[in-house]
């Protein structure tokens, strides 16, 4: 994987910053040399200490209009909080206005966000089946078809009139090898989160085995960098200690307060393998270079502490140039 093929993106965390501040940070990342951005479509933050959760779709339009970023992606869960035709319309509008720059990663969601509808929270197998129906509906709408679908989601005579010339990329979001293998059969690409190399290799192998051979793979990298090691560790504990549990647990909690209760026993050593904590810029280069060697062509860097300005400046000066020569 040559450096010229590598996309280095900034992860815009709606849970941690007000949308106006997050837009400023994305603009700063763009000016500093990051070439793409990723954001997550949440209704609630993961914990009260994070304290925010802006509307991703409004923010994406502003980010695309006010930066030169080559793409802005969103992680979304159609099927409960959102009807798939509405997501197709929203994504289609952005893709028509900003050709080739808007895309979505689709997943089965978490109760903390989707539970606001009051509908029954389905088990994982039904959430996956519902997601696949949503993907099929969205693709049919992007093709200009009039869609009627009666299954786990219902669509009656929907047609998308404002469509992009090229359908936007629909990426499969996966946390486990089982899900990665499944999304390999339908997704345009895979997105997953950073793990130790041996675990990421299992994700890569599963995705390729399921039908993803030759398709792109993206990685959202959770890290905590600060000039002082203790500050980096403290920021990771305060902001991301609620997010280190198995996906089977995290997807079924309803309120941010429940995540906080789960995290009461988390110790710094528990972050290992979930958040890459280091004050060494070279250590981060080494970690990210290993991701590239595993086959990931887009890395979205999420500095989970609040020191975003210093992170953008330091990584733009020292980390991004080193990675582009990998």
Coordinates of C-alpha atoms in Angstrom, one line a residue, residues 38-254:
X38 CA -15.8 10.9 9.5
X39 CA -18.7 11.6 11.9
X40 CA -21.2 9.4 13.7
X41 CA -25.0 9.9 13.7
X42 CA -25.9 9.7 17.4
X43 CA -28.9 11.0 19.3
X44 CA -27.2 10.7 22.7
X45 CA -23.5 10.8 23.8
X46 CA -21.9 7.7 25.3
X47 CA -21.8 9.4 28.7
X48 CA -22.8 12.6 30.4
X49 CA -19.2 13.9 30.6
X50 CA -19.0 14.0 26.8
X51 CA -22.1 16.2 26.9
X52 CA -23.1 16.8 23.2
X53 CA -24.8 15.1 20.2
X54 CA -25.4 17.3 17.2
X55 CA -27.4 16.3 14.2
X56 CA -24.9 14.7 11.8
X57 CA -26.7 15.5 8.6
X58 CA -26.9 19.2 9.1
X59 CA -23.2 19.2 10.2
X60 CA -22.1 17.3 7.1
X61 CA -23.6 19.8 4.7
X62 CA -21.8 22.6 6.5
X63 CA -18.5 20.6 6.6
X64 CA -18.7 19.8 2.9
X65 CA -19.5 23.4 1.9
X66 CA -16.8 25.0 4.0
X67 CA -13.8 22.7 3.5
X68 CA -11.9 21.1 0.6
X69 CA -12.0 17.7 2.3
X70 CA -12.2 15.0 -0.4
X71 CA -15.0 13.2 1.5
X72 CA -17.1 13.3 4.6
X73 CA -18.6 10.0 5.8
X74 CA -21.3 9.3 8.4
X75 CA -21.9 6.2 10.5
X76 CA -25.7 5.6 10.4
X77 CA -28.2 2.9 11.5
X78 CA -31.2 2.9 9.2
X79 CA -34.3 1.0 10.1
X80 CA -35.6 2.3 13.5
X81 CA -34.8 5.9 14.3
X82 CA -34.6 6.6 10.5
X83 CA -36.6 5.2 7.6
X84 CA -34.2 4.0 4.9
X85 CA -35.9 6.2 2.2
X86 CA -35.2 9.3 4.3
X87 CA -31.6 8.3 4.7
X88 CA -31.4 7.7 0.9
X89 CA -32.9 11.2 0.4
X90 CA -30.5 12.8 2.8
X91 CA -27.4 11.1 1.5
X92 CA -28.5 11.5 -2.1
X93 CA -29.0 15.2 -1.7
X94 CA -25.4 15.6 -0.3
X95 CA -24.0 13.4 -3.0
X96 CA -25.8 15.5 -5.7
X97 CA -24.5 18.7 -4.2
X98 CA -21.0 17.5 -3.5
X99 CA -20.3 14.7 -6.1
X100 CA -18.1 11.9 -4.9
X101 CA -17.6 13.5 -1.5
X102 CA -20.5 12.1 0.7
X103 CA -20.8 8.5 1.8
X104 CA -22.3 6.5 4.6
X105 CA -21.3 3.5 6.7
X106 CA -24.3 1.5 7.7
X107 CA -24.7 -0.6 10.9
X108 CA -27.3 -2.2 13.0
X109 CA -27.1 0.5 15.7
X110 CA -27.2 0.9 19.5
X111 CA -30.1 1.1 21.8
X112 CA -28.8 4.3 23.4
X113 CA -29.7 6.0 20.1
X114 CA -32.4 4.0 18.4
X115 CA -34.4 3.4 21.6
X116 CA -35.9 6.9 21.5
X117 CA -38.6 5.7 19.2
X118 CA -40.1 3.5 21.9
X119 CA -40.2 0.5 19.5
X120 CA -39.0 -2.9 20.4
X121 CA -35.3 -3.3 20.2
X122 CA -34.7 -6.4 18.1
X123 CA -32.1 -9.1 18.7
X124 CA -28.9 -8.9 16.6
X125 CA -30.0 -11.3 13.9
X126 CA -33.1 -9.3 13.2
X127 CA -31.2 -6.0 13.3
X128 CA -28.9 -7.4 10.7
X129 CA -31.8 -8.6 8.5
X130 CA -33.4 -5.2 8.9
X131 CA -30.2 -3.5 7.9
X132 CA -29.8 -5.6 4.8
X133 CA -33.4 -4.7 3.7
X134 CA -32.6 -1.0 4.3
X135 CA -29.5 -1.3 2.1
X136 CA -31.5 -2.9 -0.7
X137 CA -34.2 -0.2 -0.5
X138 CA -31.6 2.6 -0.6
X139 CA -29.8 1.1 -3.6
X140 CA -33.0 0.7 -5.5
X141 CA -33.9 4.3 -4.8
X142 CA -30.5 5.5 -6.0
X143 CA -31.1 3.6 -9.2
X144 CA -34.3 5.7 -9.7
X145 CA -36.7 2.8 -9.1
X146 CA -40.1 3.3 -7.5
X147 CA -39.8 1.1 -4.4
X148 CA -42.5 -0.8 -2.5
X149 CA -41.1 -3.1 0.1
X150 CA -43.0 -5.0 2.9
X151 CA -40.7 -6.7 5.4
X152 CA -39.0 -5.7 8.6
X153 CA -39.2 -2.2 7.1
X154 CA -42.1 -1.0 5.0
X155 CA -41.9 1.3 1.9
X156 CA -44.8 2.2 -0.3
X157 CA -44.2 3.6 -3.8
X158 CA -41.2 5.7 -2.9
X159 CA -39.1 7.3 -5.6
X160 CA -36.1 9.5 -5.2
X161 CA -36.3 12.4 -7.6
X162 CA -33.1 14.3 -6.7
X163 CA -30.4 11.8 -7.2
X164 CA -26.6 12.0 -7.7
X165 CA -25.2 11.0 -11.0
X166 CA -23.2 8.3 -9.2
X167 CA -24.7 6.5 -6.2
X168 CA -22.8 7.2 -3.0
X169 CA -20.7 4.5 -1.4
X170 CA -22.5 2.3 1.2
X171 CA -19.9 0.9 3.6
X172 CA -20.6 -1.9 6.1
X173 CA -19.8 -1.1 9.7
X174 CA -18.5 -4.1 11.7
X175 CA -17.0 -4.7 15.1
X176 CA -16.7 -8.5 15.1
X177 CA -15.3 -10.9 12.5
X178 CA -18.7 -12.5 12.2
X179 CA -20.3 -9.2 11.1
X180 CA -17.3 -8.4 9.0
X181 CA -17.7 -11.6 7.0
X182 CA -21.4 -10.9 6.6
X183 CA -20.9 -7.3 5.3
X184 CA -18.4 -8.6 2.8
X185 CA -21.3 -10.0 0.8
X186 CA -23.1 -6.6 0.3
X187 CA -21.0 -3.6 1.3
X188 CA -18.9 -1.4 -1.0
X189 CA -16.2 -1.3 1.7
X190 CA -15.6 -2.2 5.3
X191 CA -15.2 0.1 8.3
X192 CA -14.1 -1.1 11.7
X193 CA -12.4 0.3 14.8
X194 CA -8.8 0.0 15.9
X195 CA -7.7 -3.2 17.7
X196 CA -4.4 -5.0 18.2
X197 CA -2.9 -6.3 14.9
X198 CA -3.9 -9.9 15.5
X199 CA -7.5 -9.0 16.0
X200 CA -7.6 -6.6 13.1
X201 CA -6.1 -9.4 10.9
X202 CA -9.1 -11.5 11.8
X203 CA -11.5 -8.7 10.7
X204 CA -9.6 -8.4 7.4
X205 CA -9.6 -12.1 6.8
X206 CA -13.3 -12.4 7.6
X207 CA -14.3 -9.5 5.4
X208 CA -12.4 -10.9 2.4
X209 CA -13.7 -14.4 3.0
X210 CA -17.3 -13.1 3.0
X211 CA -17.0 -11.4 -0.4
X212 CA -14.9 -8.4 0.4
X213 CA -11.8 -9.4 -1.6
X214 CA -10.6 -6.4 -3.5
X215 CA -12.9 -4.0 -1.7
X216 CA -11.5 -1.0 0.3
X217 CA -11.2 -1.2 4.1
X218 CA -11.4 1.8 6.4
X219 CA -10.3 2.1 10.0
X220 CA -11.6 4.4 12.7
X221 CA -8.6 4.8 15.1
X222 CA -9.3 5.6 18.7
X223 CA -6.2 7.2 20.2
X224 CA -5.3 9.6 22.9
X225 CA -2.3 11.9 22.4
X226 CA -1.1 14.8 24.5
X227 CA 2.4 16.2 25.0
X228 CA 2.4 14.6 28.5
X229 CA 1.6 10.9 28.9
X230 CA -0.4 11.4 32.1
X231 CA -2.6 13.9 30.4
X232 CA -3.2 11.6 27.4
X233 CA -4.2 8.8 29.8
X234 CA -6.4 10.9 32.0
X235 CA -8.2 12.3 28.9
X236 CA -8.8 8.8 27.6
X237 CA -10.2 7.6 30.9
X238 CA -12.5 10.5 31.3
X239 CA -13.9 10.6 27.8
X240 CA -13.7 7.1 26.4
X241 CA -13.6 4.7 29.4
X242 CA -17.3 4.0 28.8
X243 CA -16.6 2.6 25.3
X244 CA -14.3 -0.4 25.9
X245 CA -16.8 -3.1 26.5
X246 CA -17.9 -5.8 24.1
X247 CA -20.3 -4.7 21.4
X248 CA -22.8 -7.2 22.6
X249 CA -23.0 -5.2 25.8
X250 CA -22.7 -1.6 24.4
X251 CA -25.4 -2.1 21.8
X252 CA -28.1 -3.0 24.5
X253 CA -27.6 -0.2 27.0
X254 CA -30.3 2.5 26.9

